[in-house]
């Protein structure tokens, strides 16, 4: 039997990652398969940030305070100041998916790894659960990190 995951790795676009420290209490948003919140996440789970276009790297992590499903317009109306990219770029990201639900992750304690973790596999758009054993194996690679505001 597999152990309960400690978190989820999700692809993040470089521009989102670069802006995450500029937003107070940022909210990470993602269109997920089946418009559902990943089942094995809880309030104490971690979100791991995966940059696929930069060599399959986990560049940081954050604690998830809570997750919600929300439609695009309600997200903009309620959380406009927490979007990680300019509104015009957000709507480009949304494209023809205006009627789909976003999963939003309320984050705290964002940490950027000084030494990103190189993965030997790709992470799909739906993400990949990370278990304690795998996370522990990363420790030697990213023992140094700095906190973002």
Short mmCIF file of C-alpha atoms in Angstrom, two decimals:
data_model
loop_
_atom_site.label_atom_id
_atom_site.label_comp_id
_atom_site.label_asym_id
_atom_site.label_seq_id
_atom_site.Cartn_x
_atom_site.Cartn_y
_atom_site.Cartn_z
CA UNK A 1 0.00 0.00 0.00
CA UNK A 2 1.33 3.41 -0.95
CA UNK A 3 1.82 6.00 1.74
CA UNK A 4 -0.34 9.11 1.77
CA UNK A 5 1.19 11.86 -0.37
CA UNK A 6 2.67 14.89 1.35
CA UNK A 7 1.90 17.08 -1.62
CA UNK A 8 1.38 17.57 -5.31
CA UNK A 9 3.76 18.78 -7.99
CA UNK A 10 2.15 20.90 -10.68
CA UNK A 11 3.60 22.53 -13.78
CA UNK A 12 3.97 26.27 -13.47
CA UNK A 13 4.79 28.65 -16.26
CA UNK A 14 7.99 30.60 -15.75
CA UNK A 15 6.17 33.96 -15.70
CA UNK A 16 3.87 32.70 -12.91
CA UNK A 17 6.86 31.53 -10.89
CA UNK A 18 8.71 34.82 -11.39
CA UNK A 19 5.67 36.76 -10.13
CA UNK A 20 4.75 34.58 -7.17
CA UNK A 21 6.96 36.52 -4.76
CA UNK A 22 5.49 39.85 -5.93
CA UNK A 23 1.94 39.02 -4.78
CA UNK A 24 1.01 39.02 -1.11
CA UNK A 25 -0.68 35.72 -0.19
CA UNK A 26 -0.78 34.51 -3.79
CA UNK A 27 -3.34 32.13 -5.17
CA UNK A 28 -2.10 29.58 -7.67
CA UNK A 29 -4.75 28.65 -10.22
CA UNK A 30 -4.93 25.70 -12.55
CA UNK A 31 -7.38 24.04 -14.88
CA UNK A 32 -7.35 20.43 -13.70
CA UNK A 33 -8.61 17.31 -15.46
CA UNK A 34 -12.23 16.55 -14.62
CA UNK A 35 -12.59 19.99 -12.97
CA UNK A 36 -11.93 18.55 -9.54
CA UNK A 37 -9.67 19.15 -6.57
CA UNK A 38 -7.01 16.43 -6.27
CA UNK A 39 -8.51 13.96 -3.79
CA UNK A 40 -5.47 13.23 -1.66
CA UNK A 41 -4.67 16.83 -0.75
CA UNK A 42 -5.48 18.29 2.63
CA UNK A 43 -4.80 21.54 4.46
CA UNK A 44 -1.27 20.51 5.41
CA UNK A 45 -0.24 19.34 1.94
CA UNK A 46 2.55 20.97 -0.01
CA UNK A 47 2.42 22.29 -3.53
CA UNK A 48 5.64 21.73 -5.49
CA UNK A 49 6.36 24.01 -8.44
CA UNK A 50 7.56 22.22 -11.58
CA UNK A 51 9.12 24.10 -14.49
CA UNK A 52 8.91 21.71 -17.42
CA UNK A 53 10.45 24.02 -20.01
CA UNK A 54 13.52 24.56 -17.85
CA UNK A 55 14.83 21.02 -17.64
CA UNK A 56 12.21 19.20 -15.54
CA UNK A 57 12.96 21.12 -12.36
CA UNK A 58 11.12 21.45 -9.07
CA UNK A 59 12.00 25.06 -8.24
CA UNK A 60 10.18 25.50 -4.95
CA UNK A 61 7.35 24.59 -2.65
CA UNK A 62 4.57 26.08 -0.60
CA UNK A 63 2.10 24.98 2.01
CA UNK A 64 -1.50 24.78 0.82
CA UNK A 65 -3.88 26.55 3.19
CA UNK A 66 -6.98 25.48 1.26
CA UNK A 67 -8.23 24.64 -2.21
CA UNK A 68 -11.44 25.60 -3.98
CA UNK A 69 -13.18 25.13 -7.30
CA UNK A 70 -14.31 28.40 -8.82
CA UNK A 71 -15.46 29.70 -12.19
CA UNK A 72 -13.25 32.14 -14.07
CA UNK A 73 -15.40 35.25 -13.60
CA UNK A 74 -15.84 34.71 -9.85
CA UNK A 75 -12.09 34.17 -9.54
CA UNK A 76 -11.37 37.50 -11.26
CA UNK A 77 -14.09 39.29 -9.29
CA UNK A 78 -12.98 37.99 -5.88
CA UNK A 79 -9.21 37.58 -6.27
CA UNK A 80 -8.10 40.02 -8.97
CA UNK A 81 -5.24 41.34 -6.79
CA UNK A 82 -3.87 37.82 -6.20
CA UNK A 83 -3.58 36.73 -9.85
CA UNK A 84 0.06 36.00 -10.65
CA UNK A 85 0.02 37.56 -14.12
CA UNK A 86 -1.57 40.65 -15.71
CA UNK A 87 -5.29 40.27 -16.34
CA UNK A 88 -4.85 40.36 -20.12
CA UNK A 89 -2.40 37.43 -19.90
CA UNK A 90 -4.76 35.62 -17.53
CA UNK A 91 -7.54 35.79 -20.12
CA UNK A 92 -5.08 34.55 -22.78
CA UNK A 93 -4.33 31.60 -20.46
CA UNK A 94 -8.06 30.95 -20.05
CA UNK A 95 -8.65 31.10 -23.79
CA UNK A 96 -11.80 29.17 -24.71
CA UNK A 97 -12.12 27.65 -21.23
CA UNK A 98 -14.21 30.47 -19.69
CA UNK A 99 -16.96 28.01 -18.76
CA UNK A 100 -14.62 25.57 -17.02
CA UNK A 101 -13.81 25.59 -13.33
CA UNK A 102 -10.40 26.51 -11.97
CA UNK A 103 -8.84 24.83 -8.96
CA UNK A 104 -7.34 27.55 -6.81
CA UNK A 105 -4.69 26.94 -4.18
CA UNK A 106 -4.35 29.43 -1.32
CA UNK A 107 -0.64 29.40 -0.49
CA UNK A 108 1.62 30.30 2.40
CA UNK A 109 5.29 29.84 3.24
CA UNK A 110 6.54 29.88 -0.33
CA UNK A 111 10.12 28.65 -0.59
CA UNK A 112 12.28 28.93 -3.66
CA UNK A 113 15.01 26.31 -3.85
CA UNK A 114 18.49 27.74 -4.37
CA UNK A 115 19.32 24.38 -5.96
CA UNK A 116 16.25 23.19 -7.93
CA UNK A 117 15.56 19.45 -7.94
CA UNK A 118 16.12 17.79 -11.32
CA UNK A 119 13.51 15.11 -12.00
CA UNK A 120 14.08 12.12 -14.25
CA UNK A 121 10.42 12.18 -15.34
CA UNK A 122 7.90 14.70 -16.63
CA UNK A 123 4.93 15.99 -14.65
CA UNK A 124 1.66 16.10 -16.59
CA UNK A 125 -0.82 18.97 -16.48
CA UNK A 126 -2.80 16.99 -13.88
CA UNK A 127 0.22 16.93 -11.58
CA UNK A 128 1.95 14.16 -9.68
CA UNK A 129 1.55 13.27 -6.03
CA UNK A 130 4.79 13.41 -4.07
CA UNK A 131 5.27 10.95 -1.24
CA UNK A 132 7.56 11.32 1.76
CA UNK A 133 10.19 8.90 0.42
CA UNK A 134 10.64 10.88 -2.81
CA UNK A 135 10.62 14.21 -0.98
CA UNK A 136 13.28 12.94 1.43
CA UNK A 137 15.47 11.97 -1.51
CA UNK A 138 15.33 15.59 -2.70
CA UNK A 139 16.72 16.94 0.57
CA UNK A 140 20.35 16.61 -0.50
CA UNK A 141 19.65 18.52 -3.70
CA UNK A 142 17.88 21.53 -2.19
CA UNK A 143 19.06 21.80 1.38
CA UNK A 144 19.38 25.53 0.85
CA UNK A 145 16.38 27.63 -0.01
CA UNK A 146 15.18 31.10 0.64
CA UNK A 147 11.76 32.23 1.75
CA UNK A 148 9.78 34.49 -0.48
CA UNK A 149 7.59 37.25 0.89
#
